[in-house]
CSV table of C-alpha atoms in Angstrom, one decimal:
chain,number,residue,atom,x,y,z
A,1,THR,CA,0.9,2.9,35.7
A,2,ASN,CA,0.5,0.4,33.0
A,3,THR,CA,0.5,2.1,29.6
A,4,PHE,CA,-1.0,0.3,26.7
A,5,ILE,CA,0.4,1.5,23.4
A,6,ILE,CA,-1.6,1.6,20.2
A,7,SER,CA,0.5,2.6,17.2
A,8,TYR,CA,-0.1,3.7,13.6
A,9,ILE,CA,2.9,3.4,11.3
A,10,GLY,CA,3.0,5.1,7.9
A,11,SER,CA,1.5,8.2,6.4
A,12,MET,CA,-2.1,9.2,6.8
A,13,ALA,CA,-3.9,11.6,4.4
A,14,ASP,CA,-6.8,13.7,5.5
A,15,ILE,CA,-9.1,11.7,3.3
A,16,TYR,CA,-8.5,8.6,5.5
A,17,ASP,CA,-11.1,10.1,7.9
A,18,PRO,CA,-9.5,8.6,11.1
A,19,MET,CA,-11.4,10.8,13.6
A,20,PRO,CA,-14.1,8.2,14.5
A,21,PHE,CA,-11.3,6.1,16.1
A,22,PHE,CA,-9.9,9.1,18.0
A,23,ASN,CA,-13.4,9.9,19.2
A,24,ALA,CA,-13.8,6.3,20.5
A,25,LEU,CA,-10.3,6.4,22.1
A,26,SER,CA,-11.0,9.8,23.7
A,27,GLN,CA,-14.3,8.5,25.2
A,28,TRP,CA,-12.5,5.4,26.5
A,29,LEU,CA,-9.8,7.6,28.1
A,30,TYR,CA,-12.5,9.9,29.6
A,31,THR,CA,-14.8,7.2,30.9
A,32,THR,CA,-12.4,4.4,31.9
A,33,LYS,CA,-13.0,3.3,35.4
A,34,ASN,CA,-9.5,1.8,35.8
A,35,LYS,CA,-7.2,4.7,36.2
A,36,GLU,CA,-4.3,2.3,36.7
A,37,LYS,CA,-4.5,1.6,33.0
A,38,THR,CA,-3.9,4.2,30.4
A,39,ILE,CA,-3.4,4.2,26.7
A,40,LYS,CA,-0.9,6.1,24.6
A,41,PHE,CA,-1.6,6.5,20.9
A,42,ARG,CA,1.7,6.7,19.0
A,43,PHE,CA,1.9,7.9,15.5
A,44,ILE,CA,5.0,7.0,13.5
A,45,GLY,CA,5.2,8.5,10.1
A,46,SER,CA,3.8,11.6,8.3
A,47,LEU,CA,0.5,13.3,9.1
A,48,SER,CA,-1.0,16.6,7.9
A,49,SER,CA,-0.8,19.5,10.4
A,50,VAL,CA,-4.6,19.6,10.4
A,51,LEU,CA,-5.0,15.9,11.5
A,52,LYS,CA,-2.2,16.3,13.9
A,53,ALA,CA,-3.9,19.2,15.6
A,54,LEU,CA,-7.3,17.4,15.7
A,55,ILE,CA,-5.8,14.3,17.2
A,56,SER,CA,-3.8,16.3,19.7
A,57,LYS,CA,-6.9,18.2,20.8
A,58,LYS,CA,-8.9,14.9,21.2
A,59,LEU,CA,-6.2,12.9,23.1
A,60,GLY,CA,-4.0,15.5,24.8
A,61,THR,CA,-1.1,13.9,26.6
A,62,SER,CA,-2.2,10.5,25.4
A,63,PHE,CA,-0.9,11.4,21.9
A,64,GLU,CA,2.7,10.8,21.0
A,65,PHE,CA,3.8,12.0,17.6
A,66,VAL,CA,7.1,10.5,16.5
A,67,GLY,CA,7.2,11.5,12.9
A,68,ARG,CA,9.2,9.8,10.2
A,69,VAL,CA,11.9,7.3,11.3
A,70,SER,CA,14.3,4.8,9.6
A,71,HIS,CA,13.1,1.3,8.9
A,72,ASN,CA,15.3,-0.1,11.7
A,73,GLN,CA,13.7,2.4,14.2
A,74,VAL,CA,10.2,1.3,13.0
A,75,ASN,CA,11.0,-2.2,14.1
A,76,GLY,CA,11.9,-1.0,17.6
A,77,TYR,CA,8.6,0.9,17.9
A,78,LEU,CA,6.7,-2.1,16.6
A,79,ASP,CA,8.3,-4.3,19.3
A,80,SER,CA,7.2,-1.8,22.0
A,81,THR,CA,3.6,-1.6,20.6
A,82,ASP,CA,0.8,-3.5,22.2
A,83,ALA,CA,-1.8,-3.1,19.3
A,84,LEU,CA,-1.9,-1.5,15.9
A,85,LEU,CA,-4.4,0.8,14.2
A,86,LEU,CA,-5.1,0.2,10.6
A,87,VAL,CA,-7.1,3.0,8.9
A,88,LEU,CA,-8.7,2.2,5.5
A,89,PRO,CA,-9.4,5.1,3.3
A,90,PRO,CA,-13.0,5.4,2.4
A,91,LYS,CA,-13.8,3.2,-0.7
A,92,SER,CA,-10.5,1.4,-0.3
A,93,GLU,CA,-9.8,-2.2,-0.9
A,94,LEU,CA,-6.6,-3.8,0.3
A,95,VAL,CA,-3.7,-1.7,1.6
A,96,GLY,CA,-0.1,-3.1,1.8
A,97,LYS,CA,0.2,-2.1,5.4
A,98,THR,CA,-2.4,-4.9,6.2
A,99,PHE,CA,0.2,-7.6,5.5
A,100,GLU,CA,3.0,-5.8,7.5
A,101,TYR,CA,0.7,-5.4,10.4
A,102,MET,CA,-0.5,-9.1,10.3
A,103,ALA,CA,3.1,-10.3,10.1
A,104,SER,CA,3.8,-8.6,13.4
A,105,GLY,CA,1.4,-10.8,15.2
A,106,LYS,CA,0.0,-7.8,17.2
A,107,PRO,CA,-3.7,-7.2,17.8
A,108,ILE,CA,-5.1,-4.9,15.1
A,109,LEU,CA,-8.1,-2.5,15.2
A,110,VAL,CA,-9.2,-1.7,11.6
A,111,LEU,CA,-11.2,1.5,11.0
A,112,GLY,CA,-13.3,0.9,7.9
A,113,LYS,CA,-14.8,-2.3,6.5
A,114,GLY,CA,-13.5,-4.0,3.4
A,115,GLU,CA,-11.2,-6.7,2.2
A,116,ALA,CA,-8.4,-5.7,4.6
A,117,SER,CA,-10.7,-5.9,7.7
A,118,ASP,CA,-12.1,-9.2,6.5
A,119,MET,CA,-8.5,-10.6,6.2
A,120,VAL,CA,-7.6,-9.3,9.7
A,121,GLU,CA,-10.7,-10.9,11.2
A,122,LYS,CA,-10.1,-14.2,9.4
A,123,SER,CA,-6.5,-14.2,10.6
A,124,GLY,CA,-7.7,-14.0,14.2
A,125,LEU,CA,-5.6,-10.9,14.8
A,126,GLY,CA,-8.2,-8.2,15.2
A,127,LYS,CA,-11.5,-6.7,14.3
A,128,GLY,CA,-12.8,-4.2,11.7
A,129,PHE,CA,-15.3,-1.4,12.5
A,130,ASP,CA,-17.5,0.8,10.5
A,131,ARG,CA,-16.7,4.5,11.1
A,132,GLN,CA,-20.0,5.0,12.9
A,133,ASP,CA,-19.5,2.1,15.3
A,134,ILE,CA,-17.9,4.2,18.1
A,135,GLU,CA,-19.4,1.9,20.8
A,136,GLY,CA,-17.9,-1.2,19.2
A,137,MET,CA,-14.5,0.4,19.1
A,138,ILE,CA,-14.7,1.4,22.7
A,139,LYS,CA,-15.6,-2.2,23.7
A,140,TYR,CA,-12.7,-3.6,21.6
A,141,ILE,CA,-10.2,-1.1,23.2
A,142,SER,CA,-11.5,-2.2,26.6
A,143,LYS,CA,-11.1,-5.8,25.7
A,144,LEU,CA,-7.5,-5.2,24.5
A,145,THR,CA,-6.6,-3.3,27.7
A,146,ASP,CA,-8.3,-5.9,29.9
A,147,ILE,CA,-6.0,-8.7,28.5
A,148,TYR,CA,-3.0,-6.4,28.6
A,149,GLY,CA,-0.2,-8.0,30.7
A,150,LYS,CA,-2.0,-11.3,30.7
A,151,GLN,CA,-1.6,-14.0,28.0
A,152,ILE,CA,-3.2,-12.2,25.1
A,153,GLU,CA,-6.1,-14.3,23.9
A,154,ILE,CA,-5.8,-13.5,20.2
A,155,GLU,CA,-5.1,-16.7,18.3
A,156,PRO,CA,-3.4,-15.8,15.0
A,157,ASP,CA,-4.1,-18.3,12.2
A,158,TRP,CA,-0.5,-18.4,10.9
A,159,ASN,CA,-1.5,-20.8,8.0
A,160,TYR,CA,-3.9,-18.1,6.8
A,161,ILE,CA,-1.5,-15.3,7.4
A,162,SER,CA,1.4,-16.9,5.5
């Protein structure tokens, strides 16, 4: 099977409210017609036991919790990642992770709207979603997995990014 890997790198506090993304991913996993394609969500960093249990319950075997790793190991995980999840805490402006993610050149799904999601969209690297837009996230996940293994059609605007 072809496994498409979406990763989150860093720490995530309960106030980040990431569950809308996991609801969307869970629905995609449950309803996807193409069983040859699957998604693994990889979490690299620190996560509360409450969130870890909630995500694990939603995603089952599609959830891989790596935990904290060295900076060198992060780069290895980044290389083997197909797309990145950026979660903006409610009422958040810009988070530093935005720049690290954009520098990777990987597609980015941003949960939450704000300056960071605007930047990601302007850069051509991804799309931002309101927390209630489950349907939009499912469609975007489908789009990312449809182009997986083909020439990815994101067109980063490197002038904007740098």
